[in-house]
């Protein structure tokens, strides 16, 4: 398990809710969203996901859609309950989908045979768009750890689907970088703790059975993403010291 900052605020920043800057004590809870577990077939495999819809959903008002990918060893319901996204439907007026990975792990490697997670996410979005009034120009993606790696793959394969992507606790890897070289630009946010042991802030490399494995540093990841997004090499940095933070463990 890893400690991480709640991604609820990250998701709300993606969707664009200025009210989240206020203190929690000033927030008046709204009605709880309607949450249900759903299923759909992808390549004759039954896949499941959790869907959270605002209690006051109105089909005449198209809403943003957020897809949130859990980490390895987790599932969609755990993501819904523990990732700090519970207020997104109410406060941001958005629908949130929490997909379940097969065997609790996403198949994020390009070219690896097995479960078609990309096809699953496409089907999930298509099904949600068909059933609900979704603003298709405001479909967002976020993922944590192993789900963050899957989010990077989807960012590269489905850049025309998403308005922006936020990755938590996962930097770029060698294999993902090699397969993302022709990806279209897409706004990207990375959040990583400087004590993360799985994805070290300064990156890591290792050799195993004749193959090189490794993850980029934060600086390398942002440089790479800047190149994909056709941004200049110069970046502005600001050091922030948190006066109040929420830490959760899943």
GROMACS .gro file of C-alpha atoms in nm:
model
  250
    1UNK     CA    1   0.000   0.000   0.000
    2UNK     CA    2   0.111   0.358  -0.059
    3UNK     CA    3   0.013   0.683   0.102
    4UNK     CA    4  -0.116   0.944  -0.135
    5UNK     CA    5  -0.295   1.276  -0.142
    6UNK     CA    6  -0.663   1.245  -0.223
    7UNK     CA    7  -0.730   1.278  -0.594
    8UNK     CA    8  -1.067   1.439  -0.538
    9UNK     CA    9  -0.921   1.788  -0.560
   10UNK     CA   10  -0.718   1.689  -0.866
   11UNK     CA   11  -1.030   1.567  -1.041
   12UNK     CA   12  -1.220   1.881  -0.955
   13UNK     CA   13  -0.934   2.093  -1.085
   14UNK     CA   14  -0.948   1.897  -1.409
   15UNK     CA   15  -1.319   1.956  -1.445
   16UNK     CA   16  -1.278   2.318  -1.340
   17UNK     CA   17  -1.462   2.382  -1.016
   18UNK     CA   18  -1.337   2.706  -0.851
   19UNK     CA   19  -1.542   2.647  -0.536
   20UNK     CA   20  -1.294   2.380  -0.425
   21UNK     CA   21  -1.055   2.651  -0.309
   22UNK     CA   22  -1.270   2.713  -0.004
   23UNK     CA   23  -1.217   2.543   0.330
   24UNK     CA   24  -1.404   2.221   0.399
   25UNK     CA   25  -1.584   2.385   0.691
   26UNK     CA   26  -1.753   2.625   0.448
   27UNK     CA   27  -1.879   2.348   0.222
   28UNK     CA   28  -2.242   2.251   0.256
   29UNK     CA   29  -2.284   1.883   0.164
   30UNK     CA   30  -2.524   1.824  -0.121
   31UNK     CA   31  -2.735   1.518  -0.193
   32UNK     CA   32  -2.537   1.196  -0.225
   33UNK     CA   33  -2.484   1.073  -0.580
   34UNK     CA   34  -2.658   0.761  -0.707
   35UNK     CA   35  -2.397   0.483  -0.716
   36UNK     CA   36  -2.444   0.149  -0.888
   37UNK     CA   37  -2.234  -0.139  -1.016
   38UNK     CA   38  -2.277  -0.211  -1.385
   39UNK     CA   39  -2.153  -0.471  -1.632
   40UNK     CA   40  -2.083  -0.486  -2.005
   41UNK     CA   41  -1.927  -0.744  -2.235
   42UNK     CA   42  -1.597  -0.673  -2.414
   43UNK     CA   43  -1.468  -0.946  -2.646
   44UNK     CA   44  -1.706  -1.191  -2.476
   45UNK     CA   45  -1.557  -1.103  -2.136
   46UNK     CA   46  -1.787  -0.952  -1.876
   47UNK     CA   47  -1.638  -0.633  -1.738
   48UNK     CA   48  -1.771  -0.433  -1.445
   49UNK     CA   49  -1.756  -0.075  -1.328
   50UNK     CA   50  -1.908   0.154  -1.070
   51UNK     CA   51  -2.099   0.461  -1.189
   52UNK     CA   52  -2.176   0.765  -0.973
   53UNK     CA   53  -2.444   1.001  -1.106
   54UNK     CA   54  -2.554   1.329  -0.944
   55UNK     CA   55  -2.875   1.292  -0.747
   56UNK     CA   56  -3.024   1.584  -0.941
   57UNK     CA   57  -2.922   1.457  -1.285
   58UNK     CA   58  -3.118   1.631  -1.562
   59UNK     CA   59  -3.094   1.484  -1.911
   60UNK     CA   60  -3.143   1.830  -2.060
   61UNK     CA   61  -2.812   1.941  -1.909
   62UNK     CA   62  -2.506   1.755  -2.052
   63UNK     CA   63  -2.248   1.677  -1.783
   64UNK     CA   64  -1.873   1.614  -1.780
   65UNK     CA   65  -1.760   1.253  -1.742
   66UNK     CA   66  -1.461   1.150  -1.531
   67UNK     CA   67  -1.306   0.802  -1.562
   68UNK     CA   68  -1.103   0.710  -1.252
   69UNK     CA   69  -0.868   0.409  -1.260
   70UNK     CA   70  -0.777   0.233  -0.935
   71UNK     CA   71  -0.430   0.108  -0.843
   72UNK     CA   72  -0.306  -0.252  -0.845
   73UNK     CA   73  -0.478  -0.468  -0.587
   74UNK     CA   74  -0.784  -0.244  -0.580
   75UNK     CA   75  -1.117  -0.215  -0.757
   76UNK     CA   76  -1.364   0.046  -0.869
   77UNK     CA   77  -1.572   0.044  -0.553
   78UNK     CA   78  -1.266   0.093  -0.334
   79UNK     CA   79  -1.162   0.381  -0.557
   80UNK     CA   80  -1.509   0.532  -0.521
   81UNK     CA   81  -1.503   0.497  -0.143
   82UNK     CA   82  -1.145   0.595  -0.058
   83UNK     CA   83  -0.998   0.819  -0.328
   84UNK     CA   84  -1.172   1.137  -0.222
   85UNK     CA   85  -1.390   1.158  -0.532
   86UNK     CA   86  -1.723   1.116  -0.357
   87UNK     CA   87  -1.813   1.486  -0.380
   88UNK     CA   88  -1.731   1.520  -0.750
   89UNK     CA   89  -2.083   1.438  -0.879
   90UNK     CA   90  -2.244   1.682  -0.637
   91UNK     CA   91  -1.991   1.966  -0.636
   92UNK     CA   92  -1.873   1.951  -0.996
   93UNK     CA   93  -2.196   1.829  -1.150
   94UNK     CA   94  -2.019   1.540  -1.319
   95UNK     CA   95  -2.070   1.169  -1.371
   96UNK     CA   96  -1.782   0.952  -1.247
   97UNK     CA   97  -1.701   0.600  -1.371
   98UNK     CA   98  -1.477   0.367  -1.170
   99UNK     CA   99  -1.379   0.069  -1.389
  100UNK     CA  100  -1.264  -0.266  -1.248
  101UNK     CA  101  -0.942  -0.420  -1.380
  102UNK     CA  102  -0.919  -0.794  -1.439
  103UNK     CA  103  -0.735  -0.956  -1.146
  104UNK     CA  104  -0.703  -0.608  -0.992
  105UNK     CA  105  -0.431  -0.495  -1.234
  106UNK     CA  106  -0.443  -0.293  -1.556
  107UNK     CA  107  -0.281  -0.424  -1.875
  108UNK     CA  108  -0.099  -0.101  -1.955
  109UNK     CA  109   0.183  -0.244  -2.169
  110UNK     CA  110   0.150  -0.193  -2.544
  111UNK     CA  111   0.164  -0.513  -2.745
  112UNK     CA  112   0.108  -0.741  -2.446
  113UNK     CA  113  -0.147  -1.011  -2.520
  114UNK     CA  114  -0.437  -1.066  -2.289
  115UNK     CA  115  -0.704  -0.840  -2.151
  116UNK     CA  116  -0.812  -0.552  -2.376
  117UNK     CA  117  -0.839  -0.274  -2.119
  118UNK     CA  118  -0.830  -0.003  -2.383
  119UNK     CA  119  -1.131  -0.161  -2.553
  120UNK     CA  120  -1.305  -0.182  -2.215
  121UNK     CA  121  -1.259   0.189  -2.142
  122UNK     CA  122  -1.378   0.279  -2.491
  123UNK     CA  123  -1.688   0.063  -2.445
  124UNK     CA  124  -1.755   0.207  -2.100
  125UNK     CA  125  -1.742   0.563  -2.232
  126UNK     CA  126  -1.959   0.474  -2.531
  127UNK     CA  127  -2.218   0.310  -2.307
  128UNK     CA  128  -2.226   0.605  -2.068
  129UNK     CA  129  -2.259   0.854  -2.353
  130UNK     CA  130  -2.542   0.651  -2.501
  131UNK     CA  131  -2.736   0.635  -2.173
  132UNK     CA  132  -2.667   0.976  -2.020
  133UNK     CA  133  -2.638   1.332  -2.144
  134UNK     CA  134  -2.259   1.369  -2.156
  135UNK     CA  135  -2.066   1.670  -2.280
  136UNK     CA  136  -1.822   1.478  -2.499
  137UNK     CA  137  -1.584   1.774  -2.509
  138UNK     CA  138  -1.543   1.734  -2.131
  139UNK     CA  139  -1.447   1.370  -2.077
  140UNK     CA  140  -1.160   1.345  -1.829
  141UNK     CA  141  -0.927   1.069  -1.712
  142UNK     CA  142  -0.736   1.011  -1.390
  143UNK     CA  143  -0.552   0.712  -1.249
  144UNK     CA  144  -0.351   0.609  -0.944
  145UNK     CA  145  -0.025   0.407  -0.959
  146UNK     CA  146  -0.093   0.107  -1.187
  147UNK     CA  147  -0.408   0.291  -1.291
  148UNK     CA  148  -0.191   0.593  -1.358
  149UNK     CA  149   0.020   0.389  -1.599
  150UNK     CA  150  -0.298   0.277  -1.773
  151UNK     CA  151  -0.408   0.640  -1.787
  152UNK     CA  152  -0.082   0.727  -1.964
  153UNK     CA  153  -0.144   0.453  -2.221
  154UNK     CA  154  -0.500   0.578  -2.276
  155UNK     CA  155  -0.368   0.934  -2.299
  156UNK     CA  156  -0.152   0.819  -2.589
  157UNK     CA  157  -0.406   0.591  -2.762
  158UNK     CA  158  -0.721   0.796  -2.704
  159UNK     CA  159  -0.603   1.156  -2.694
  160UNK     CA  160  -0.900   1.258  -2.910
  161UNK     CA  161  -1.141   1.124  -2.645
  162UNK     CA  162  -1.022   1.312  -2.337
  163UNK     CA  163  -1.010   1.681  -2.252
  164UNK     CA  164  -0.728   1.627  -1.999
  165UNK     CA  165  -0.558   1.357  -1.794
  166UNK     CA  166  -0.425   1.359  -1.437
  167UNK     CA  167  -0.185   1.091  -1.314
  168UNK     CA  168  -0.118   1.024  -0.948
  169UNK     CA  169   0.183   0.825  -0.821
  170UNK     CA  170   0.313   0.706  -1.160
  171UNK     CA  171   0.579   0.857  -1.384
  172UNK     CA  172   0.653   0.770  -1.746
  173UNK     CA  173   0.820   0.434  -1.812
  174UNK     CA  174   1.055   0.333  -2.092
  175UNK     CA  175   0.803   0.108  -2.266
  176UNK     CA  176   0.523   0.364  -2.245
  177UNK     CA  177   0.748   0.641  -2.374
  178UNK     CA  178   0.856   0.437  -2.675
  179UNK     CA  179   0.495   0.372  -2.771
  180UNK     CA  180   0.373   0.727  -2.714
  181UNK     CA  181   0.611   0.905  -2.952
  182UNK     CA  182   0.337   0.984  -3.206
  183UNK     CA  183   0.065   1.073  -2.953
  184UNK     CA  184  -0.138   1.390  -3.002
  185UNK     CA  185  -0.118   1.680  -2.753
  186UNK     CA  186  -0.335   1.658  -2.442
  187UNK     CA  187  -0.329   1.859  -2.117
  188UNK     CA  188  -0.149   1.653  -1.851
  189UNK     CA  189  -0.113   1.680  -1.475
  190UNK     CA  190   0.128   1.470  -1.266
  191UNK     CA  191   0.116   1.445  -0.887
  192UNK     CA  192   0.391   1.246  -0.715
  193UNK     CA  193   0.522   1.240  -0.359
  194UNK     CA  194   0.896   1.281  -0.313
  195UNK     CA  195   0.901   0.972  -0.087
  196UNK     CA  196   0.735   0.738  -0.334
  197UNK     CA  197   0.934   0.411  -0.330
  198UNK     CA  198   0.769   0.256  -0.636
  199UNK     CA  199   0.815   0.560  -0.861
  200UNK     CA  200   1.109   0.752  -0.712
  201UNK     CA  201   1.111   1.127  -0.768
  202UNK     CA  202   1.448   1.103  -0.944
  203UNK     CA  203   1.360   0.792  -1.145
  204UNK     CA  204   1.517   0.447  -1.151
  205UNK     CA  205   1.669   0.199  -1.395
  206UNK     CA  206   1.745  -0.171  -1.362
  207UNK     CA  207   1.846  -0.466  -1.581
  208UNK     CA  208   1.665  -0.799  -1.554
  209UNK     CA  209   1.694  -1.103  -1.781
  210UNK     CA  210   1.846  -0.901  -2.062
  211UNK     CA  211   1.583  -0.627  -2.052
  212UNK     CA  212   1.607  -0.273  -1.916
  213UNK     CA  213   1.324  -0.162  -1.690
  214UNK     CA  214   1.277   0.176  -1.534
  215UNK     CA  215   1.073   0.485  -1.472
  216UNK     CA  216   1.153   0.843  -1.563
  217UNK     CA  217   1.219   1.109  -1.304
  218UNK     CA  218   0.952   1.375  -1.255
  219UNK     CA  219   1.165   1.620  -1.456
  220UNK     CA  220   1.211   1.368  -1.739
  221UNK     CA  221   0.842   1.280  -1.738
  222UNK     CA  222   0.736   1.644  -1.762
  223UNK     CA  223   0.997   1.713  -2.031
  224UNK     CA  224   0.869   1.418  -2.233
  225UNK     CA  225   0.505   1.522  -2.192
  226UNK     CA  226   0.596   1.878  -2.287
  227UNK     CA  227   0.744   1.747  -2.611
  228UNK     CA  228   0.428   1.549  -2.686
  229UNK     CA  229   0.221   1.858  -2.615
  230UNK     CA  230   0.448   2.068  -2.839
  231UNK     CA  231   0.544   2.294  -2.549
  232UNK     CA  232   0.872   2.478  -2.516
  233UNK     CA  233   1.147   2.333  -2.294
  234UNK     CA  234   1.134   2.619  -2.043
  235UNK     CA  235   0.906   2.562  -1.745
  236UNK     CA  236   0.818   2.770  -1.442
  237UNK     CA  237   0.840   2.596  -1.105
  238UNK     CA  238   0.697   2.695  -0.771
  239UNK     CA  239   0.771   2.529  -0.436
  240UNK     CA  240   0.458   2.487  -0.227
  241UNK     CA  241   0.442   2.409   0.143
  242UNK     CA  242   0.110   2.260   0.241
  243UNK     CA  243  -0.056   2.406   0.549
  244UNK     CA  244  -0.334   2.148   0.538
  245UNK     CA  245  -0.354   1.820   0.350
  246UNK     CA  246  -0.552   1.500   0.344
  247UNK     CA  247  -0.367   1.170   0.331
  248UNK     CA  248  -0.544   0.846   0.261
  249UNK     CA  249  -0.417   0.489   0.231
  250UNK     CA  250  -0.555   0.229  -0.010
   0.00000   0.00000   0.00000
